[in-house]
Tab-separated table of C-alpha atoms and ligand atoms in Angstrom:
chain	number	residue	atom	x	y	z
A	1	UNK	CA	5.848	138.312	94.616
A	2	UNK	CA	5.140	134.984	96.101
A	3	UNK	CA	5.684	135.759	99.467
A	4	UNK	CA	4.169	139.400	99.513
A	5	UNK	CA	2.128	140.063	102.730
A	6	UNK	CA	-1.691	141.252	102.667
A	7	UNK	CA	-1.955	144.919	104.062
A	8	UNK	CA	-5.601	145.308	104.318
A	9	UNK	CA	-6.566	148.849	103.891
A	10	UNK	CA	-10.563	148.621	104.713
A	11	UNK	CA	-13.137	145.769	105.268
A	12	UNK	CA	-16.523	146.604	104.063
A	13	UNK	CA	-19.515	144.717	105.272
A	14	UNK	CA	-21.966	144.215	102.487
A	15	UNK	CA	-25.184	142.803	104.152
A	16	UNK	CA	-27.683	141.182	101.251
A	17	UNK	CA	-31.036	139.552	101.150
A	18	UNK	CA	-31.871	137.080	98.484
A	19	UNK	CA	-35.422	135.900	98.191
A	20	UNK	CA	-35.526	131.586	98.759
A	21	UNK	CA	-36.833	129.662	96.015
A	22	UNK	CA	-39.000	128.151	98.395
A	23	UNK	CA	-39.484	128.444	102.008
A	24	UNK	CA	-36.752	126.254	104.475
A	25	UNK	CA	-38.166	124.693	107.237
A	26	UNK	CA	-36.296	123.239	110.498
A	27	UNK	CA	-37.234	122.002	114.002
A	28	UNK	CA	-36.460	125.319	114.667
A	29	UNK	CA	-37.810	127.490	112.606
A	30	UNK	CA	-38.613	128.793	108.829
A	31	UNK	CA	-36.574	131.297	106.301
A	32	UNK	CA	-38.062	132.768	103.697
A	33	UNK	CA	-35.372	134.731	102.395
A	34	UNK	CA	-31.646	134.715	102.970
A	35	UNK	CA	-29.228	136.801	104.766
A	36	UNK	CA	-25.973	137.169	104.824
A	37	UNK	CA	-23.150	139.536	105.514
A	38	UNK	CA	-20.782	139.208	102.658
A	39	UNK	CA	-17.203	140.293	103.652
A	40	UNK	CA	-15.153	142.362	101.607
A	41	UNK	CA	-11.384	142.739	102.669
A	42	UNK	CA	-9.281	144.958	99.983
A	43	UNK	CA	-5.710	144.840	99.480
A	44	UNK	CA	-5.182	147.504	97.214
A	45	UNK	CA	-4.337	145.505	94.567
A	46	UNK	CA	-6.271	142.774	95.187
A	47	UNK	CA	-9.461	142.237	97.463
A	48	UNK	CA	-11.251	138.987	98.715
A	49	UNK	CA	-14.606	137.803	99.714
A	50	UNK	CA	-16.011	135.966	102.396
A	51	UNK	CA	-19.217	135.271	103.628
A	52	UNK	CA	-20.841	135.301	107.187
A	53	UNK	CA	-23.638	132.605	107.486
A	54	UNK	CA	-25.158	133.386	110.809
A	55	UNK	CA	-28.957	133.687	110.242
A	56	UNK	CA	-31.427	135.909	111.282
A	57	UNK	CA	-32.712	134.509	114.986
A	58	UNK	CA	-30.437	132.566	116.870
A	59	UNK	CA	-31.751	129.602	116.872
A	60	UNK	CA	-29.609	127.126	114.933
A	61	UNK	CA	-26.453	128.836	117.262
A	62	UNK	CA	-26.073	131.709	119.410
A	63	UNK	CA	-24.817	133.514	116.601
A	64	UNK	CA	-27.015	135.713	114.687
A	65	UNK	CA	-26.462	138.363	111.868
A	66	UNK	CA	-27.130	141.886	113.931
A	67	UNK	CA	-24.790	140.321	116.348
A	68	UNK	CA	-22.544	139.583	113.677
A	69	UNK	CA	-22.319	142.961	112.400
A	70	UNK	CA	-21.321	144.161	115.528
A	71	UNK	CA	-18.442	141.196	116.459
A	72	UNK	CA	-16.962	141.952	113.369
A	73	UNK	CA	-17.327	146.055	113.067
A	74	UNK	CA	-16.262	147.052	117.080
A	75	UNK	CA	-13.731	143.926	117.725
A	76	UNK	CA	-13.072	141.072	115.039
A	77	UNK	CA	-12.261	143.759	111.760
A	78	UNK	CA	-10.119	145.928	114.446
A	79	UNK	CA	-8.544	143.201	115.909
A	80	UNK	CA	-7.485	142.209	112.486
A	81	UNK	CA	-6.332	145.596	111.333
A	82	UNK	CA	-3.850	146.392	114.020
A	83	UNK	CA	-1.861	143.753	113.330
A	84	UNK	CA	-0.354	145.017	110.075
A	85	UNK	CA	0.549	142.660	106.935
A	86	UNK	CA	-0.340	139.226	107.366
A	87	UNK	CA	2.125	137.187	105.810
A	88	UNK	CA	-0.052	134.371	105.961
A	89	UNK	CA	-4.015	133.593	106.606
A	90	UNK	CA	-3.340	131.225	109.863
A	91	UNK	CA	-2.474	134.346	111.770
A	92	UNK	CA	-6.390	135.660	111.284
A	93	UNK	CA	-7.340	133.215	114.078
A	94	UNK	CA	-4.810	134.055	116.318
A	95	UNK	CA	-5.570	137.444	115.965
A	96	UNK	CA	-8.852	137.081	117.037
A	97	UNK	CA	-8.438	134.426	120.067
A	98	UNK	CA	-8.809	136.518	122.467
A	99	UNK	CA	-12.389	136.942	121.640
A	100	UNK	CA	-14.634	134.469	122.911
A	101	UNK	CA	-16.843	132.438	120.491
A	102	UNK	CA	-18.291	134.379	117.635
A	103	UNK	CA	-16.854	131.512	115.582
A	104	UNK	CA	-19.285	132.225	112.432
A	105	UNK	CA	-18.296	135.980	112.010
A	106	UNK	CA	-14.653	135.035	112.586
A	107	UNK	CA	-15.164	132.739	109.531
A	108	UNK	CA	-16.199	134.840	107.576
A	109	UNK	CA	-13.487	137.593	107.978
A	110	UNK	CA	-10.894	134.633	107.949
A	111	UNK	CA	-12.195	133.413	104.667
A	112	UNK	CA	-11.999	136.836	102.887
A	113	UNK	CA	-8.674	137.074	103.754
A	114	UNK	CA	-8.055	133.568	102.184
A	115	UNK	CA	-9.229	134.443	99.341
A	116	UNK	CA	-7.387	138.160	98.939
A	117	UNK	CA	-4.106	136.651	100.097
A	118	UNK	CA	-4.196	133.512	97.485
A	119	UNK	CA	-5.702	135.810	94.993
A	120	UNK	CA	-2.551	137.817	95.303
A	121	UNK	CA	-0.331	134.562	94.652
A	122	UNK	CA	-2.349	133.730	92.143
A	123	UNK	CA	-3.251	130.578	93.925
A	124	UNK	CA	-6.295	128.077	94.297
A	125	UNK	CA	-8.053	127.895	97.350
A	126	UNK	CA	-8.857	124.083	97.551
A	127	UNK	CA	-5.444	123.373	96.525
A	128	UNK	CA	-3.961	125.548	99.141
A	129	UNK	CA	-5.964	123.834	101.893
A	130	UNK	CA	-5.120	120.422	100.163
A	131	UNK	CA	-7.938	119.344	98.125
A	132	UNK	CA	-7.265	116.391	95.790
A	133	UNK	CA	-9.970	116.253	93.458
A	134	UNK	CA	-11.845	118.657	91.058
A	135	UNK	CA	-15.272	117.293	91.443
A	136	UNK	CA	-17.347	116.534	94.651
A	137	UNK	CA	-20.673	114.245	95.048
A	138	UNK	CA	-23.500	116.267	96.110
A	139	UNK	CA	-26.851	115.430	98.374
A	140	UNK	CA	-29.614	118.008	99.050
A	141	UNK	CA	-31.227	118.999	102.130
A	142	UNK	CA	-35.445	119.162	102.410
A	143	UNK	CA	-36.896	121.370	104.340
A	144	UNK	CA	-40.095	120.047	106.841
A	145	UNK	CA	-43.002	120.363	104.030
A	146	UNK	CA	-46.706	120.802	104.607
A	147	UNK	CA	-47.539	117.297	103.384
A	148	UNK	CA	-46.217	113.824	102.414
A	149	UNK	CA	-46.918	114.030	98.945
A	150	UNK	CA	-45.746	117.612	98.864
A	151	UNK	CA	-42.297	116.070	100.256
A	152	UNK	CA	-41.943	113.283	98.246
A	153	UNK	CA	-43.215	115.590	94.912
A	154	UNK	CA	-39.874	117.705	96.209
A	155	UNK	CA	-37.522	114.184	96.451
A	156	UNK	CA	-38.452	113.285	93.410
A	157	UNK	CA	-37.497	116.431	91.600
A	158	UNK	CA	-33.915	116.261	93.196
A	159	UNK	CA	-33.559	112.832	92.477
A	160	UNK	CA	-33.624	113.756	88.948
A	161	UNK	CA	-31.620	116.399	88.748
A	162	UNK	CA	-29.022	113.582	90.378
A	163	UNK	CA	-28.302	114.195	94.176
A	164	UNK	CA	-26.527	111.495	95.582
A	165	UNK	CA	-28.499	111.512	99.384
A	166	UNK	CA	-31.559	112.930	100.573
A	167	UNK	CA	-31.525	114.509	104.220
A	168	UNK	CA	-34.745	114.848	105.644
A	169	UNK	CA	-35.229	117.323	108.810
A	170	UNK	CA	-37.876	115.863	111.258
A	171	UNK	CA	-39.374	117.310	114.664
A	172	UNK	CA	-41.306	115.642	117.485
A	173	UNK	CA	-44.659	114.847	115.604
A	174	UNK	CA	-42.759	114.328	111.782
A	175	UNK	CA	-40.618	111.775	112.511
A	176	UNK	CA	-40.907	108.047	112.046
A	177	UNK	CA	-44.146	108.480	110.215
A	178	UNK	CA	-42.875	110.742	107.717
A	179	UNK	CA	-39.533	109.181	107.248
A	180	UNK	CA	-40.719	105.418	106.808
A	181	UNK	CA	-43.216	107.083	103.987
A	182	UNK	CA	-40.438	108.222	102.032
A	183	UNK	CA	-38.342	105.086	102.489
A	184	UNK	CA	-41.470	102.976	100.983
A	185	UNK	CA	-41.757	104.643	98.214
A	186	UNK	CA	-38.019	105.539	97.586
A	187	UNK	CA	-36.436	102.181	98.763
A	188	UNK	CA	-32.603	102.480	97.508
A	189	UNK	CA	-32.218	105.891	98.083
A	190	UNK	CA	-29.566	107.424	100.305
A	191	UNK	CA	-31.528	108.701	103.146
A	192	UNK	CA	-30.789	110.470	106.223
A	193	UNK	CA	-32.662	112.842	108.488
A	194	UNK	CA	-31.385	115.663	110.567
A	195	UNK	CA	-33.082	116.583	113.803
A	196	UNK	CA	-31.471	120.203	114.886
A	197	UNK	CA	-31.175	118.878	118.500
A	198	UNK	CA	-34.946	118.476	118.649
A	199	UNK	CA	-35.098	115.936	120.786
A	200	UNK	CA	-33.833	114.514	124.674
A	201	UNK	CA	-32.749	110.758	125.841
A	202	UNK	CA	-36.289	109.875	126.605
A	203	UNK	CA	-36.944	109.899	122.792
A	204	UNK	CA	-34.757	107.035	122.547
A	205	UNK	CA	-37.730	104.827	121.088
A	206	UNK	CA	-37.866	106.981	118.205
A	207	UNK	CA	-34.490	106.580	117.291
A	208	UNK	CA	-34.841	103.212	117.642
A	209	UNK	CA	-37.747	103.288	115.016
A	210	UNK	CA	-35.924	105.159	112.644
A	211	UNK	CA	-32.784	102.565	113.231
A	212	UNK	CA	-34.876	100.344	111.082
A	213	UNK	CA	-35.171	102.337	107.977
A	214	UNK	CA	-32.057	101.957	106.541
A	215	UNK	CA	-30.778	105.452	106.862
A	216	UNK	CA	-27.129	106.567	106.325
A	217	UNK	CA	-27.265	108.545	109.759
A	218	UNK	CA	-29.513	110.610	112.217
A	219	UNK	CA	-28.152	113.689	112.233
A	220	UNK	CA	-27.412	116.377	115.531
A	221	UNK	CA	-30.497	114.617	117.444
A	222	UNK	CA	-30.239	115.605	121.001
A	223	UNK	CA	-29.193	118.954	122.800
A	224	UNK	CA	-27.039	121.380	120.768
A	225	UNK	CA	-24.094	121.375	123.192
A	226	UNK	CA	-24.253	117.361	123.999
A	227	UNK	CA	-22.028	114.995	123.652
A	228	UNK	CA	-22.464	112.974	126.459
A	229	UNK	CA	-26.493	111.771	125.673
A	230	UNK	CA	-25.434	111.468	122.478
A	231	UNK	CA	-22.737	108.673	123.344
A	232	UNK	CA	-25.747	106.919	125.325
A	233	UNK	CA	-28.196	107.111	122.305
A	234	UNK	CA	-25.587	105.752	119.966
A	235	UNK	CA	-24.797	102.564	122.100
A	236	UNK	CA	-28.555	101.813	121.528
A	237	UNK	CA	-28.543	102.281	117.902
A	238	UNK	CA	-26.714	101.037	114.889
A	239	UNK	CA	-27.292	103.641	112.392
A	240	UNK	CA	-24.530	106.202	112.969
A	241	UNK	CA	-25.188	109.638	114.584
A	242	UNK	CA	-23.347	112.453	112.967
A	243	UNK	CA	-23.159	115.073	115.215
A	244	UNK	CA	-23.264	119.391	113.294
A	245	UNK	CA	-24.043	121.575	116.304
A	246	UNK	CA	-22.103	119.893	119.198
A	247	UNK	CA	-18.942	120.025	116.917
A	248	UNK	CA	-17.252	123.584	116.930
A	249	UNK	CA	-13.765	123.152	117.469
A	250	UNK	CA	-11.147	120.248	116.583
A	251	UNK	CA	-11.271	119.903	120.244
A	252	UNK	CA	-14.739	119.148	120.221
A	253	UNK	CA	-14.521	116.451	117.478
A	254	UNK	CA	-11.552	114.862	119.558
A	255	UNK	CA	-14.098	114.600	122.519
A	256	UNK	CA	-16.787	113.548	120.584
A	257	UNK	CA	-14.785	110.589	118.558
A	258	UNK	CA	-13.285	110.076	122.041
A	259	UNK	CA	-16.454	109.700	123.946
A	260	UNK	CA	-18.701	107.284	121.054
A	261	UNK	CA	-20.891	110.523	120.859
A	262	UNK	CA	-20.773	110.063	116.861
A	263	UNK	CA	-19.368	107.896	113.916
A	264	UNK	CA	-19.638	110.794	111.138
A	265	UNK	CA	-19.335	114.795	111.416
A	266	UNK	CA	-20.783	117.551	109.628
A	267	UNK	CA	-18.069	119.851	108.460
A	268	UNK	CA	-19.058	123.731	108.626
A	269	UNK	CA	-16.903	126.330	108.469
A	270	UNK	CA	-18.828	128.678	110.051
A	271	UNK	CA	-19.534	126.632	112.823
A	272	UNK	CA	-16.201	125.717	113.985
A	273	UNK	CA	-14.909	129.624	113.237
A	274	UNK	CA	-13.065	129.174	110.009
A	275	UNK	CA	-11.149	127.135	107.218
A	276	UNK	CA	-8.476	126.828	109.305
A	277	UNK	CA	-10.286	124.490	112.035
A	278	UNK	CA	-12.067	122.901	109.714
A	279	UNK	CA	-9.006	121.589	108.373
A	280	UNK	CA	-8.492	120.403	111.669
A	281	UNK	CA	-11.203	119.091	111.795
A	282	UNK	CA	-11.383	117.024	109.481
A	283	UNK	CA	-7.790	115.868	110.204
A	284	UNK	CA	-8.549	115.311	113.756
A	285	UNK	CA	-11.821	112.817	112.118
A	286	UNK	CA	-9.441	111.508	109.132
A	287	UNK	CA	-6.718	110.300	112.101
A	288	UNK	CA	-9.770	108.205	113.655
A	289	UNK	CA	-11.232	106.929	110.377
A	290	UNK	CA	-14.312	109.170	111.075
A	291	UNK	CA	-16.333	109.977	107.740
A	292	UNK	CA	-17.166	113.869	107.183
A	293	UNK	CA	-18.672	115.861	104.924
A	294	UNK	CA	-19.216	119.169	104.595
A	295	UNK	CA	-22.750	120.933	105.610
A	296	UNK	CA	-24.321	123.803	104.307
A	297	UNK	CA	-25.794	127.376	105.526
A	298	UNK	CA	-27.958	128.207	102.574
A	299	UNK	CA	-24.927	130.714	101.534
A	300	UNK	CA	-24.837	132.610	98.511
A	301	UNK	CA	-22.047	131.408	95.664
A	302	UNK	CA	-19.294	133.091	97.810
A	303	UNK	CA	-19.276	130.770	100.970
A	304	UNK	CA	-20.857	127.753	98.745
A	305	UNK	CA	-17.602	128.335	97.172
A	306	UNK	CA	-15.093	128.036	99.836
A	307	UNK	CA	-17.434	124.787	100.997
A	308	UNK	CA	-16.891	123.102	98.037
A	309	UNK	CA	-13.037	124.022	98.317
A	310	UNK	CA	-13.070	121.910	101.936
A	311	UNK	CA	-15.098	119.717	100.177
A	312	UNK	CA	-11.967	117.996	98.125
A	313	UNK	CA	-10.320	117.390	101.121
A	314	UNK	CA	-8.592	113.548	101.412
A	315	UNK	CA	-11.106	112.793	104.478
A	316	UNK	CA	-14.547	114.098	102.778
A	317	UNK	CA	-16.072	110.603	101.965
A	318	UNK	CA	-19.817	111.509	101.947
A	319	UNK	CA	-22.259	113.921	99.836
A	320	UNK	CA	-22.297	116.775	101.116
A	321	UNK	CA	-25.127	119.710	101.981
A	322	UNK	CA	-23.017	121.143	98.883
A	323	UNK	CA	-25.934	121.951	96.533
A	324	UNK	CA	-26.353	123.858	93.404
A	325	UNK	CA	-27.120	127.417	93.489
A	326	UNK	CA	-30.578	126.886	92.077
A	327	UNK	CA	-31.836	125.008	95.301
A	328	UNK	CA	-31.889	127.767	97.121
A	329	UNK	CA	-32.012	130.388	94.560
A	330	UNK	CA	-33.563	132.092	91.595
A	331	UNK	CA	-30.579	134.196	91.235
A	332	UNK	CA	-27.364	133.717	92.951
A	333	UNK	CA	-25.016	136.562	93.735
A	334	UNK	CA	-22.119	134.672	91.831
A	335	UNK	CA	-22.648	132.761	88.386
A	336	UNK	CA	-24.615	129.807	89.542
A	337	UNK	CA	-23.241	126.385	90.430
A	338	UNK	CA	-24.634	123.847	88.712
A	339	UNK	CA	-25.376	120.029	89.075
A	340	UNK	CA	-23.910	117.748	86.942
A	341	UNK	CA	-26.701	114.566	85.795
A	342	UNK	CA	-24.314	112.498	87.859
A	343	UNK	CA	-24.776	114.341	91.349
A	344	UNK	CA	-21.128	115.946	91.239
A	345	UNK	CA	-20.293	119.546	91.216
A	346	UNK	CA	-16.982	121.213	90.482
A	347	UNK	CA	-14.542	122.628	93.097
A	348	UNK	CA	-13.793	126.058	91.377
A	349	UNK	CA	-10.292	126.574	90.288
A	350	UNK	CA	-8.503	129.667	89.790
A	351	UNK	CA	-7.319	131.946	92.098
A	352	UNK	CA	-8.771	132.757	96.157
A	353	UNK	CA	-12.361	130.839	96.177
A	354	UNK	CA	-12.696	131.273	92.399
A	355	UNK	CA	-15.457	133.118	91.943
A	356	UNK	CA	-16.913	136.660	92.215
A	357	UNK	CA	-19.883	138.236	93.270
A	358	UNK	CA	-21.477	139.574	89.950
A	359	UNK	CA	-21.420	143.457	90.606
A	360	UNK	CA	-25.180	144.406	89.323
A	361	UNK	CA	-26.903	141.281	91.301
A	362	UNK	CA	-24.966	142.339	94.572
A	363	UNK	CA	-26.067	146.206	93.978
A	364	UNK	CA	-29.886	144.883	93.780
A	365	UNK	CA	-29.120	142.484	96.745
A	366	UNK	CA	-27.466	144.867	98.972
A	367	UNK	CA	-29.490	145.730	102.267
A	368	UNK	CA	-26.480	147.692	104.179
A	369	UNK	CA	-22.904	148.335	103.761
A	370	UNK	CA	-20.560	149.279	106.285
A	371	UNK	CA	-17.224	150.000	105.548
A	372	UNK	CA	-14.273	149.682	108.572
A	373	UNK	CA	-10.730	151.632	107.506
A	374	UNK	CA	-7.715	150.917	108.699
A	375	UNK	CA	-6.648	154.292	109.720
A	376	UNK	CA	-9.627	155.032	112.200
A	377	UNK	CA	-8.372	151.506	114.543
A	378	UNK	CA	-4.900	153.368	114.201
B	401	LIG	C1	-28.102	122.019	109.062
B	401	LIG	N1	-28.533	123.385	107.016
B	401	LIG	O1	-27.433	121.181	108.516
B	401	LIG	C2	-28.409	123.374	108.428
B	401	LIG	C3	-29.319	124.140	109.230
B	401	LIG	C4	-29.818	125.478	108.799
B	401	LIG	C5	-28.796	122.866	104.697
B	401	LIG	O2	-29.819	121.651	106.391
B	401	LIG	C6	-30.711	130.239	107.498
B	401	LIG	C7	-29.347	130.111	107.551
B	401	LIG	C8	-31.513	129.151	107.769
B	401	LIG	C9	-28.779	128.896	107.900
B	401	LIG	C10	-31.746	126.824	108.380
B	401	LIG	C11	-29.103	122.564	106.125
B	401	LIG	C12	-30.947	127.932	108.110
B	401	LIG	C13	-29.572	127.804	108.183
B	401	LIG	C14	-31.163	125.618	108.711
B	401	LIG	C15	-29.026	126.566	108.526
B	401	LIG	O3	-28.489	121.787	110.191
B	402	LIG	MG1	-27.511	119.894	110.559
């Protein structure tokens, strides 16, 4: 029935740990393999999947997996399961206002039920949210490597399997040096680098050196929760800032646009606690002619999925951190996405987030499960 409601009977929490294809290096730190809680809501008739992206340490956010486990299994999964049916997935978030932050396990939970309560209409997700197209263009994201030539050995390999814009992440010490390298030898490519919040005002030189390499934008370079600094620092440069960590709400990208803090934001739906505000999001950005794209948490097929979903969205007008399975992975835990030769990827159709987690790689991926009934929040 088309407007059936969702009971959920029981949410299991299916943490897994997939070994990187190579290490992934930031200003902040280095994975070697991935974690993730994958979220499993079931309907009864139908179940969904969604998948938390907090990481290990918190570093990139406050969030961090542990903490995850808990936010979701003693407040966010019973906070959900006491309200009965949900006729509709816009009531997960206001089920779980009242709970401060803990916007990346939130997600999560919010995108499993997406995908059980479209699966059950039979519907797309990307359509649902209002996608209009069926293929996206695709960059990559390199991690901080060992050596120039080790870098640009990496680049190159990318370049031919056809991503559309190379981000870069720099630190104090691998900055300008490294970056106008790559730009000498690669002159026409896309470039951009992304700084984690590395840096402070006083490395406003810096910025100014990169401003004359060309780059399509210098991504989250000051303090994580700044938006103020970063308004300064982009009144001294013309490349554009996007901003990825200060931006966690529609509120936020309001301020920011409001403010000068950035010309272009990083879409995550993690980051700003669901599909739902990224939406709005990226209709707060689409009302300001603000370019987004959508960013990337090294997930596993399930949340890659839902990313590429927000990635056919009217207002997406940039490659995103949207890459093929195999640049993070060996294996996936879904059937891999792949590259096309001319940097696109498709948006999966069919119904909830279109894709599955392949039963016998998630039983050899599987750390921990934890499963959360109904009846014991009742
Ligand atoms: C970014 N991602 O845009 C992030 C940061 C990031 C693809 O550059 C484990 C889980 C390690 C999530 C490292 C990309 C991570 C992570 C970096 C996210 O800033
Ligand atoms: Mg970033």
């Amino acid at each position: 029935m088309m407007d059936e409601p969702l009971a959920i009977e029981a949410v299991e929490l299916v943490e897994v740990a997939l070994p990187l294809v190579r290490p992934f290096r930031t200003s902040f730190g280095e994975e070697q393999e991935k974690r993730a809680i994958l979220i499993r809501v079931d309907g009864g008739d139908v179940q969904g999947w969604g998948e938390c992206v907090a990481p290990e340490e918190p570093r990139y956010s406050e969030e961090w997996l542990d903490g995850s486990r808990l936010s979701l299994r003693n407040f966010l999964v019973p906070a959900l399961l006491s309200g009965g049916p949900l006729s509709n997935p816009t009531q997960v978030g206001v089920r779980l206002a009242w709970v401060r932050g803990h916007r990346i396990a939130k997600a999560g939970l919010e995108a499993a039920v997406f995908d059980a309560w479209l699966r059950l209409r039979g519907k797309n997700l990307s359509e649902h949210l209002g996608g209009v197209r069926t293929r996206v263009v695709c960059g990559v994201s390199v991690g901080i490597a060992p050596s120039i030539e080790a870098m640009l050995d990496e680049i190159s390999g990318y370049l031919q399997k056809g991503y559309r814009r190379v981000k870069l992440k720099i630190e104090p010490g691998r900055d300008v040096r490294v970056v106008e390298a790559v730009r000498q030898a690669l002159p026409d490519v896309p470039l951009s680098v992304d700084a984690n919040a590395a840096y402070s005002l006083a490395d406003a030189p810096m910025f100014e050196a990169l401003d004359e390499l060309g780059l399509v934008m210098i991504e989250q370079p000051l303090h994580h929760e700044d938006l103020v600094d970063h308004a300064r620092l982009q009144a001294r440069i013309r490349t554009p800032i996007c901003l990825d960590e200060s931006i966690r709400s529609a509120r936020d990208a309001t301020a920011a646009i409001e403010l000068g803090s950035c010309k272009i934001i990083n879409i995550k739906p993690g980051r700003v606690g669901g599909l739902v505000e990224a939406v709005r999001v990226h209709d707060a950005a689409l009302r300001d002619k603000i370019p987004v794209w959508i960013g990337g948490m090294l997930e596993t097929g399930v949340g890659r999925a839902a990313n590429l979903a927000l990635a056919a969205l009217p207002g997406v007008s940039m490659p995103g951190d949207t890459s093929a399975s195999d640049r993070y992975f060996h294996q996936d835990l879904t059937p891999p996405f792949v590259l096309a030769p001319d940097g696109t990827m498709a948006v999966p159709g069919g119904p909830g987030i279109g894709v599955e987690p392949l039963a016998e790689r998630l039983q050899s991926c599987t750390v921990r499960t934890e499963t959360i009934l109904r009846r014991t929040v009742m």
